[in-house]
Coordinates of C-alpha atoms in Angstrom, one line a residue:
M27 CA -157.5 -2.4 212.3
N28 CA -158.0 -0.5 215.5
T29 CA -160.6 -3.0 216.7
F30 CA -158.1 -5.9 215.9
R31 CA -155.3 -4.1 217.8
L32 CA -157.6 -3.4 220.8
R33 CA -158.7 -7.1 221.0
K34 CA -155.0 -8.1 220.6
N35 CA -154.0 -5.8 223.5
Q36 CA -156.9 -7.1 225.6
W37 CA -155.9 -10.7 225.0
C38 CA -152.2 -10.0 225.7
T39 CA -153.2 -8.3 229.0
A40 CA -155.4 -11.1 230.0
V41 CA -152.8 -13.8 229.3
I42 CA -150.0 -11.9 231.0
L43 CA -152.1 -11.3 234.2
L44 CA -153.3 -14.9 234.2
C45 CA -149.6 -16.1 234.1
W46 CA -148.7 -13.6 236.8
F47 CA -151.7 -14.7 239.0
W48 CA -150.8 -18.3 238.7
M49 CA -147.1 -17.8 239.6
N50 CA -147.7 -15.6 242.6
L51 CA -150.6 -17.7 243.8
W52 CA -148.2 -20.6 244.4
V53 CA -145.9 -18.4 246.4
A54 CA -148.8 -16.9 248.4
L55 CA -150.1 -20.3 249.4
R56 CA -146.6 -21.1 250.9
Y57 CA -146.0 -17.7 252.4
E58 CA -145.9 -17.3 256.2
P59 CA -146.5 -13.6 257.1
W60 CA -144.1 -12.5 259.7
R61 CA -144.2 -9.8 262.4
D62 CA -144.2 -6.7 260.2
V63 CA -147.4 -7.9 258.5
A64 CA -148.9 -9.1 261.7
Q65 CA -148.2 -5.8 263.5
S66 CA -150.3 -3.8 261.0
W67 CA -153.1 -6.4 261.2
M68 CA -153.2 -6.4 265.0
I69 CA -153.2 -2.6 265.2
A70 CA -156.2 -2.6 262.8
R71 CA -157.9 -5.3 264.8
K72 CA -157.4 -3.9 268.3
L73 CA -157.5 -0.1 268.0
S74 CA -160.2 2.4 267.5
L75 CA -159.6 5.3 265.0
P76 CA -158.4 7.7 267.7
E77 CA -156.1 5.0 269.1
L78 CA -154.8 4.2 265.6
F79 CA -153.7 7.8 265.0
A80 CA -152.0 7.9 268.4
Q81 CA -150.1 4.7 267.4
L82 CA -148.8 5.9 264.0
K83 CA -145.9 7.8 265.4
Y84 CA -144.5 4.5 266.8
E85 CA -145.0 2.9 263.4
G86 CA -143.4 5.6 261.3
H87 CA -146.0 5.0 258.6
P88 CA -149.0 7.1 257.6
C89 CA -152.6 5.8 257.9
L90 CA -153.8 4.6 254.5
W91 CA -152.8 0.9 254.8
F92 CA -154.2 0.6 258.3
L93 CA -157.5 2.2 257.3
L94 CA -157.8 -0.4 254.5
L95 CA -157.1 -3.3 257.0
M96 CA -159.5 -2.1 259.7
P97 CA -162.8 -3.2 258.1
L98 CA -161.3 -6.6 257.3
A99 CA -159.8 -7.1 260.8
K100 CA -162.8 -5.8 262.7
L101 CA -165.3 -7.9 260.8
G102 CA -163.4 -11.0 262.0
L103 CA -162.1 -12.1 258.6
P104 CA -159.1 -14.5 258.7
Y105 CA -155.6 -13.2 258.8
A106 CA -155.0 -14.3 255.2
S107 CA -157.3 -11.5 254.1
V108 CA -154.3 -9.2 254.3
I109 CA -152.6 -11.2 251.5
V110 CA -155.8 -11.1 249.5
L111 CA -155.9 -7.4 249.8
S112 CA -152.3 -6.9 248.8
F113 CA -152.7 -9.4 245.9
G114 CA -155.8 -7.5 244.6
L115 CA -154.2 -4.1 244.9
T116 CA -151.1 -5.2 243.0
L117 CA -153.2 -6.9 240.3
L118 CA -155.1 -3.7 239.9
G119 CA -151.9 -1.7 239.5
L120 CA -150.5 -4.1 236.9
W121 CA -153.7 -4.1 234.9
L122 CA -153.7 -0.3 234.8
F123 CA -150.0 -0.4 233.9
L124 CA -150.6 -2.9 231.0
R125 CA -153.5 -0.8 229.8
R126 CA -151.9 2.7 230.0
A127 CA -148.1 2.4 229.8
P128 CA -146.6 3.8 226.6
F129 CA -144.2 0.9 226.3
S130 CA -143.8 -1.9 223.9
W131 CA -144.9 -5.4 225.1
P132 CA -141.3 -6.6 225.8
V133 CA -140.8 -3.7 228.2
K134 CA -144.2 -4.3 229.8
L135 CA -143.3 -8.0 230.3
A136 CA -140.0 -7.1 231.8
V137 CA -141.7 -4.8 234.4
V138 CA -144.6 -7.2 235.3
F139 CA -142.4 -10.3 235.8
S140 CA -139.6 -8.4 237.5
A141 CA -139.3 -7.6 241.2
A142 CA -141.7 -4.7 240.5
G143 CA -144.6 -7.1 240.0
M144 CA -143.6 -10.4 241.5
Y145 CA -143.8 -11.6 245.1
Y146 CA -142.6 -8.5 247.0
L147 CA -145.8 -6.5 246.5
P148 CA -148.6 -9.0 246.0
V149 CA -147.4 -11.6 248.6
V150 CA -145.4 -9.8 251.2
A151 CA -148.5 -7.9 252.3
R152 CA -147.5 -4.4 253.3
S153 CA -148.5 -0.8 252.3
Y154 CA -146.1 -0.9 249.3
A155 CA -148.8 -2.8 247.4
L156 CA -150.7 0.5 247.1
V157 CA -147.9 2.1 245.1
P158 CA -148.5 0.7 241.5
A159 CA -152.2 1.3 241.4
L160 CA -151.9 4.9 242.8
L161 CA -149.1 5.8 240.5
M162 CA -150.9 4.4 237.4
L163 CA -154.1 6.4 238.4
I164 CA -152.0 9.5 238.8
Y165 CA -150.4 8.8 235.4
A166 CA -153.9 8.4 233.8
G167 CA -155.0 11.7 235.3
Y168 CA -151.8 13.6 234.6
P169 CA -152.9 15.1 231.2
L170 CA -156.1 16.4 232.9
R171 CA -154.4 17.6 236.1
Y172 CA -155.5 21.2 235.5
S173 CA -158.8 20.6 233.7
R174 CA -159.9 18.1 236.4
P175 CA -157.7 19.2 239.3
L176 CA -159.8 17.8 242.2
P177 CA -159.4 14.0 241.3
Y178 CA -155.7 14.6 240.7
A179 CA -155.3 16.4 244.0
A180 CA -157.2 13.6 245.8
L181 CA -154.8 11.0 244.3
L182 CA -151.8 12.9 245.5
F183 CA -153.4 13.2 248.9
L184 CA -153.7 9.4 249.0
L185 CA -150.2 8.7 247.8
C186 CA -148.9 11.0 250.5
Q187 CA -150.5 8.7 253.1
V188 CA -148.8 5.5 251.9
H189 CA -145.1 5.7 253.0
V190 CA -142.4 8.2 254.0
I191 CA -140.2 6.9 251.2
L192 CA -142.6 8.5 248.6
C193 CA -142.3 12.0 249.9
G194 CA -139.8 13.2 247.4
L195 CA -141.9 12.1 244.4
V196 CA -145.2 13.4 245.9
G197 CA -143.6 16.7 246.9
M198 CA -142.3 17.3 243.4
L199 CA -145.6 16.4 241.8
M200 CA -147.3 18.9 244.0
L201 CA -144.7 21.6 243.5
Q202 CA -144.9 21.2 239.7
W203 CA -148.6 21.4 239.7
A204 CA -148.7 24.5 241.9
L205 CA -146.1 26.3 239.7
G206 CA -148.3 25.5 236.6
A207 CA -151.6 26.4 238.1
P208 CA -151.5 30.2 237.5
R209 CA -150.8 29.6 233.8
A210 CA -153.6 27.1 233.6
A211 CA -156.0 29.6 235.2
R212 CA -155.0 32.3 232.6
R213 CA -155.6 29.8 229.8
G214 CA -159.0 29.0 231.2
E215 CA -158.2 25.3 231.7
S216 CA -160.0 25.4 235.0
G217 CA -161.6 27.9 237.3
P218 CA -159.6 29.6 240.1
A219 CA -161.9 28.2 242.7
R220 CA -161.3 24.6 241.6
L221 CA -157.6 25.2 241.4
A222 CA -157.5 26.7 244.8
A223 CA -159.6 23.8 246.2
A224 CA -157.1 21.3 244.6
L225 CA -154.2 23.1 246.2
L226 CA -155.8 23.0 249.6
I227 CA -156.3 19.3 249.2
M228 CA -152.6 18.8 248.4
L229 CA -151.5 21.0 251.3
A230 CA -154.0 19.2 253.6
G231 CA -152.4 15.9 252.6
V232 CA -148.9 17.2 253.6
A233 CA -150.2 18.6 256.9
F234 CA -152.1 15.4 257.7
F235 CA -149.0 13.4 257.0
G236 CA -146.9 15.6 259.3
W237 CA -149.5 15.5 262.0
Q238 CA -149.7 11.7 262.0
L239 CA -145.9 11.2 262.3
E240 CA -145.2 14.1 264.7
G241 CA -142.7 12.8 267.3
A242 CA -141.9 9.6 265.4
V243 CA -138.1 10.1 265.6
D244 CA -138.3 10.2 269.4
A245 CA -141.0 7.5 269.8
N246 CA -139.5 4.8 267.6
Q247 CA -136.2 3.4 268.6
A248 CA -135.7 1.9 265.2
V249 CA -135.4 5.5 263.8
A250 CA -132.1 7.3 264.5
I251 CA -131.1 10.4 262.7
R252 CA -127.4 10.1 261.8
D253 CA -124.8 12.9 262.3
W254 CA -124.9 14.7 258.9
T255 CA -122.2 17.2 259.9
D256 CA -119.4 14.6 259.7
L257 CA -118.8 14.7 255.9
A258 CA -116.5 11.7 255.8
Y259 CA -119.0 9.6 257.7
M260 CA -121.8 10.8 255.4
R261 CA -119.8 9.9 252.3
R262 CA -119.4 6.4 253.6
E263 CA -123.0 6.2 254.5
L264 CA -124.1 7.5 251.1
C265 CA -121.9 4.9 249.3
T266 CA -123.2 2.2 251.5
A267 CA -126.8 3.2 250.9
L268 CA -126.4 3.2 247.2
G269 CA -124.5 -0.1 247.2
R270 CA -127.0 -1.7 249.5
G271 CA -129.9 -0.5 247.3
G272 CA -128.3 -2.0 244.2
W273 CA -127.6 -5.2 246.0
Y274 CA -131.2 -5.5 247.2
L275 CA -132.6 -5.0 243.7
T276 CA -130.0 -6.9 241.6
T277 CA -127.7 -8.9 244.0
I278 CA -124.8 -6.8 242.5
Q279 CA -122.6 -5.4 245.2
L280 CA -121.6 -2.0 244.0
Y281 CA -119.8 -0.9 247.2
E282 CA -118.0 -2.8 249.9
Q283 CA -115.9 -1.3 252.6
G284 CA -112.2 -1.7 252.0
N285 CA -112.6 -3.0 248.5
T286 CA -111.8 -0.7 245.6
A287 CA -112.8 -3.2 242.9
W288 CA -116.3 -1.8 243.0
L289 CA -115.0 1.4 241.3
F290 CA -114.6 -0.4 238.0
L291 CA -118.3 -1.1 237.9
L292 CA -119.7 1.8 239.8
L293 CA -117.9 4.7 238.1
P294 CA -118.7 3.8 234.5
T295 CA -122.3 3.1 235.5
A296 CA -122.5 6.5 237.4
V297 CA -121.0 8.4 234.4
A298 CA -123.4 6.8 232.0
A299 CA -126.4 7.4 234.3
A300 CA -125.3 11.0 234.9
A301 CA -125.0 11.6 231.1
L302 CA -128.5 10.1 230.5
A303 CA -129.9 12.2 233.4
V304 CA -128.4 15.4 231.9
V305 CA -129.9 14.7 228.5
W306 CA -133.2 13.8 230.1
L307 CA -133.2 17.0 232.2
L308 CA -132.6 19.1 229.1
R309 CA -135.2 17.5 226.9
A310 CA -137.9 16.4 229.4
P311 CA -137.3 18.5 232.5
R312 CA -140.6 17.9 234.3
S313 CA -140.3 14.1 234.4
A314 CA -136.5 14.3 235.0
C315 CA -137.0 16.5 238.0
L316 CA -139.5 14.0 239.4
M317 CA -137.0 11.2 239.0
L318 CA -134.2 13.2 240.6
A319 CA -136.5 14.2 243.5
A320 CA -137.5 10.6 244.1
F321 CA -133.9 9.4 243.9
A322 CA -132.5 12.2 246.1
W323 CA -135.2 11.8 248.8
Q324 CA -135.0 8.0 249.0
T325 CA -131.2 8.1 249.1
G326 CA -131.3 10.7 251.7
V327 CA -133.6 8.7 253.9
H328 CA -131.4 5.6 253.5
T329 CA -128.3 7.6 254.3
L330 CA -129.6 9.7 257.2
V331 CA -132.5 7.8 258.8
Y332 CA -132.7 4.1 258.3
S333 CA -131.3 1.4 256.0
A334 CA -132.9 0.3 252.7
H335 CA -134.8 -3.0 252.3
M336 CA -136.3 -4.7 249.3
Q337 CA -139.7 -3.1 249.4
H338 CA -138.1 0.3 249.5
M339 CA -136.2 -0.5 246.4
V340 CA -139.2 -2.0 244.6
T341 CA -141.1 1.3 245.4
F342 CA -138.2 3.2 243.8
L343 CA -138.4 0.9 240.8
W344 CA -142.1 1.8 240.4
A345 CA -141.3 5.5 240.8
A346 CA -138.7 5.2 238.0
V347 CA -141.2 3.4 235.7
F348 CA -143.7 6.1 236.4
C349 CA -141.2 8.9 235.6
V350 CA -140.1 7.2 232.4
M351 CA -143.8 6.9 231.3
L352 CA -144.2 10.6 231.9
A353 CA -141.0 11.3 230.0
K354 CA -142.1 9.4 227.0
D355 CA -145.3 11.5 226.9
E356 CA -143.4 14.7 227.5
L357 CA -141.0 13.8 224.6
A358 CA -143.8 12.9 222.3
L359 CA -145.5 16.3 222.8
P360 CA -142.7 18.8 223.3
P361 CA -143.7 22.5 223.9
G362 CA -141.8 23.6 220.8
G363 CA -143.9 21.5 218.4
E364 CA -142.9 18.4 216.4
T365 CA -140.9 15.6 218.1
R366 CA -137.2 15.5 217.0
P367 CA -135.4 12.3 216.1
A368 CA -133.2 12.9 219.2
D369 CA -136.2 12.9 221.4
R370 CA -137.4 9.6 220.0
R371 CA -134.0 8.1 220.6
L372 CA -134.0 9.4 224.2
A373 CA -137.5 7.9 224.8
R374 CA -136.3 4.5 223.5
A375 CA -133.1 4.8 225.6
L376 CA -135.1 5.5 228.8
A377 CA -137.5 2.5 228.0
A378 CA -134.5 0.3 227.4
V379 CA -132.8 1.3 230.6
T380 CA -136.0 0.6 232.5
A381 CA -136.4 -2.8 230.9
A382 CA -132.7 -3.6 231.7
L383 CA -133.0 -2.6 235.3
C384 CA -136.2 -4.7 235.7
L385 CA -134.4 -7.7 234.1
L386 CA -131.5 -7.3 236.5
T387 CA -134.0 -7.8 239.4
F388 CA -134.8 -11.3 238.2
A389 CA -131.7 -12.5 240.0
R390 CA -133.2 -11.3 243.3
A391 CA -136.9 -12.0 242.8
Y392 CA -137.0 -15.6 241.5
P393 CA -134.6 -17.1 244.0
A394 CA -136.6 -15.5 246.7
M395 CA -139.8 -17.0 245.3
R396 CA -138.2 -20.4 245.0
D397 CA -137.0 -20.2 248.6
E398 CA -140.5 -19.1 249.8
C399 CA -142.0 -22.2 248.2
S400 CA -139.4 -24.5 249.9
D401 CA -139.0 -25.5 253.5
S402 CA -135.7 -23.6 253.7
G403 CA -137.6 -20.4 253.0
V404 CA -139.8 -20.5 256.1
T405 CA -139.4 -17.2 257.9
S406 CA -141.8 -17.7 260.8
D407 CA -143.1 -20.6 262.9
S408 CA -146.1 -18.4 264.0
A409 CA -148.7 -20.4 262.1
A410 CA -147.5 -23.7 263.6
V411 CA -147.5 -22.1 267.1
A412 CA -151.0 -20.7 266.7
E413 CA -152.3 -24.1 265.6
Y414 CA -150.7 -25.8 268.5
L415 CA -152.1 -23.3 271.0
Q416 CA -155.6 -23.8 269.6
T417 CA -155.5 -27.6 269.3
E418 CA -153.3 -28.8 272.2
L419 CA -154.0 -26.5 275.1
P420 CA -157.2 -26.3 277.2
K421 CA -159.7 -23.7 276.0
T422 CA -159.3 -21.9 279.3
A423 CA -155.5 -21.6 279.0
V424 CA -153.9 -18.2 279.2
V425 CA -150.6 -17.8 277.4
L426 CA -148.2 -15.0 278.6
I427 CA -146.0 -13.5 275.9
D428 CA -142.3 -12.6 276.4
N429 CA -141.8 -10.2 273.5
E430 CA -144.1 -7.6 272.0
D431 CA -142.1 -7.6 268.7
T432 CA -142.7 -11.2 267.8
A433 CA -146.0 -12.0 269.6
P434 CA -148.2 -10.3 266.9
A435 CA -147.1 -12.9 264.4
V436 CA -148.8 -15.6 266.5
A437 CA -151.7 -13.4 267.8
A438 CA -152.8 -12.6 264.3
Y439 CA -154.0 -16.2 263.8
L440 CA -155.8 -16.4 267.2
P441 CA -159.0 -15.0 268.6
D442 CA -158.8 -12.4 271.4
G443 CA -158.1 -13.7 274.9
V444 CA -155.7 -16.5 274.2
L445 CA -152.5 -14.4 274.6
Y446 CA -151.8 -12.0 277.4
N447 CA -149.3 -9.2 277.6
P448 CA -147.5 -9.1 281.0
F449 CA -145.7 -5.9 280.0
R450 CA -149.0 -4.0 280.1
H451 CA -151.2 -6.4 282.0
N452 CA -153.7 -6.7 279.2
G453 CA -154.3 -8.1 275.7
H454 CA -152.2 -5.5 273.9
L455 CA -150.5 -7.6 271.3
F456 CA -148.5 -5.3 269.1
S457 CA -145.2 -3.5 269.6
L458 CA -144.6 0.1 270.7
H459 CA -140.9 -0.4 269.7
E460 CA -139.8 0.4 273.2
E461 CA -138.9 -2.9 274.8
T462 CA -135.8 -3.5 276.9
P463 CA -133.4 -6.2 275.6
G464 CA -134.1 -9.7 276.8
G465 CA -137.9 -9.3 276.8
W466 CA -140.2 -9.6 279.8
C467 CA -138.4 -12.7 281.1
A468 CA -135.3 -10.6 281.8
T469 CA -137.0 -8.2 284.2
G470 CA -140.6 -9.5 284.9
D471 CA -142.0 -11.0 288.0
L472 CA -143.8 -14.2 287.1
D473 CA -145.1 -14.9 290.6
A474 CA -146.7 -11.4 290.8
E475 CA -148.2 -11.7 287.4
I476 CA -149.8 -15.1 288.1
A477 CA -151.2 -13.8 291.4
L478 CA -152.6 -10.7 289.5
L479 CA -154.3 -12.9 287.0
R480 CA -155.7 -15.3 289.6
A481 CA -157.1 -12.3 291.5
G482 CA -158.7 -11.1 288.3
G483 CA -160.7 -14.3 288.0
R484 CA -158.5 -16.3 285.6
S485 CA -158.9 -20.0 286.5
G486 CA -157.3 -21.8 283.6
P487 CA -153.7 -23.1 283.3
F488 CA -150.9 -20.7 282.4
Y489 CA -148.2 -21.0 279.8
L490 CA -145.4 -18.8 278.7
L491 CA -144.5 -18.2 275.0
V492 CA -140.9 -17.2 274.5
D493 CA -138.8 -16.0 271.6
W494 CA -136.1 -18.6 271.0
R495 CA -133.3 -16.0 271.5
T496 CA -134.4 -15.5 275.1
E497 CA -134.3 -19.1 276.3
A498 CA -131.6 -18.2 278.8
E499 CA -133.7 -15.4 280.3
A500 CA -136.7 -17.8 280.5
L501 CA -134.7 -20.3 282.4
A502 CA -133.4 -17.6 284.8
M503 CA -137.0 -16.5 285.4
G504 CA -138.0 -20.0 286.3
D505 CA -135.0 -20.3 288.8
R506 CA -136.0 -17.1 290.6
S507 CA -139.7 -17.7 290.7
A508 CA -141.8 -19.8 293.1
V509 CA -143.8 -21.1 290.1
K510 CA -141.9 -23.5 287.8
L511 CA -141.5 -23.5 284.0
E512 CA -141.5 -26.7 282.1
L513 CA -140.6 -26.7 278.4
I514 CA -143.4 -28.5 276.5
A515 CA -142.8 -27.4 272.9
R516 CA -139.9 -26.2 270.9
F517 CA -140.9 -24.8 267.5
S518 CA -137.4 -25.1 266.0
H519 CA -138.0 -25.1 262.2
D520 CA -135.1 -23.6 260.4
S521 CA -136.8 -20.3 260.3
A522 CA -134.7 -17.3 259.6
F523 CA -136.4 -14.9 262.0
E524 CA -139.2 -16.2 264.3
R525 CA -138.9 -19.3 266.4
F526 CA -140.7 -19.9 269.7
L527 CA -140.5 -22.0 272.9
L528 CA -143.6 -22.8 274.9
Y529 CA -143.4 -23.4 278.7
R530 CA -146.1 -24.7 281.1
V531 CA -146.3 -22.7 284.3
T532 CA -146.7 -25.0 287.3
E533 CA -147.9 -23.3 290.5
P534 CA -146.9 -24.6 293.9
S535 CA -149.5 -26.8 295.7

């Protein structure tokens, strides 16, 4: 019977992952990575390790994702490798989830085919793809966290290097482990030396994280700490953060300024969630505290620092799934002995709420996948621009960029030397998030830059690649320069974010 069940589970896992793979593959084949993905790729391609760690404060993200990209980028693998990496990491996380999660198959299906598993992590290739695999490995090692503390500490160290949004969950996991370590030592579950070494690894992870992002608030203009002393303002920001998070995950608008109709939905939901949280906290306090820490930290970040987006909410969804998995184990083996019927009901309720939340995300995930597969879902013209530059321009051409924020999306497809950054007079092709509005065309000296390049031995023709929003600035630059700008290509697909104009630079005879 056990052999039959094992084979059945293996077949179910294989079929589910095959369906998942096929559905996401179609989306991945139509996906155009935009500048956030390209920014990480260009940093990994252009910088050495010391330069990478100097750059991280501008990114506001720790190092793990960049370190994984570095071998791929420096070996000269194609830009699509970043999607392959993200795809593989998400697939690993889902395989571990299907193998280890203490859920029924309907709940597992709801998670895998919700926003937690579809499109946002495997296709939109960013550091969030690391979250499912690391959380599932931590879950697998959780029962052995004291008997085998070093692997557990190493996993927490790695999770700490993924994203700021995970700090609440990681911090509570470390705190709970540290509080239980003395009792584990007294019980002989592990030697004091190993426990001390594990604690040092965890503390090193926190210190390493802090060192990487020291000065990030001042360095990155996208990060702005809001005034937390204005309580009325903070209340509005908190409601907005909660409402925006719910809208991103489910398309349900829980909060809207000037509209009190949201109260009829938000208040009953909040009361029910609070009641469930209280019962959870009383019956399974360890996992409940983890959930509260993850929720409080992420809500605080979205309220005080920067706004939510979809990947943040998918990360929180995985944190919730992870906490419910721990809760089911905690309720199945209570400290007092045999599981009570009330504990079994609570475990079923938590699983049902998890499945319901995942099902609600279908309204967000599947329209996004449909749009990505259609022409209306194109978010960047960068691939078309890169192909044009490689096939239509002379091999000796030098293309000046106007904007460090959008240029990486094109540069990621090209070999080094095609694009040139007049901001820094070199091939630096990723953003430091410190540009002035209007790009280089608003303030740059095109004549001086062309003269500098000619003096440096550049003999080929020059071109200027401009973000479509700064067309007026490009025309003004042409009017004030001795060299002239001639528009030769307008990449005007109905892209939501990234469109480009290409000008030929004509020098006076």
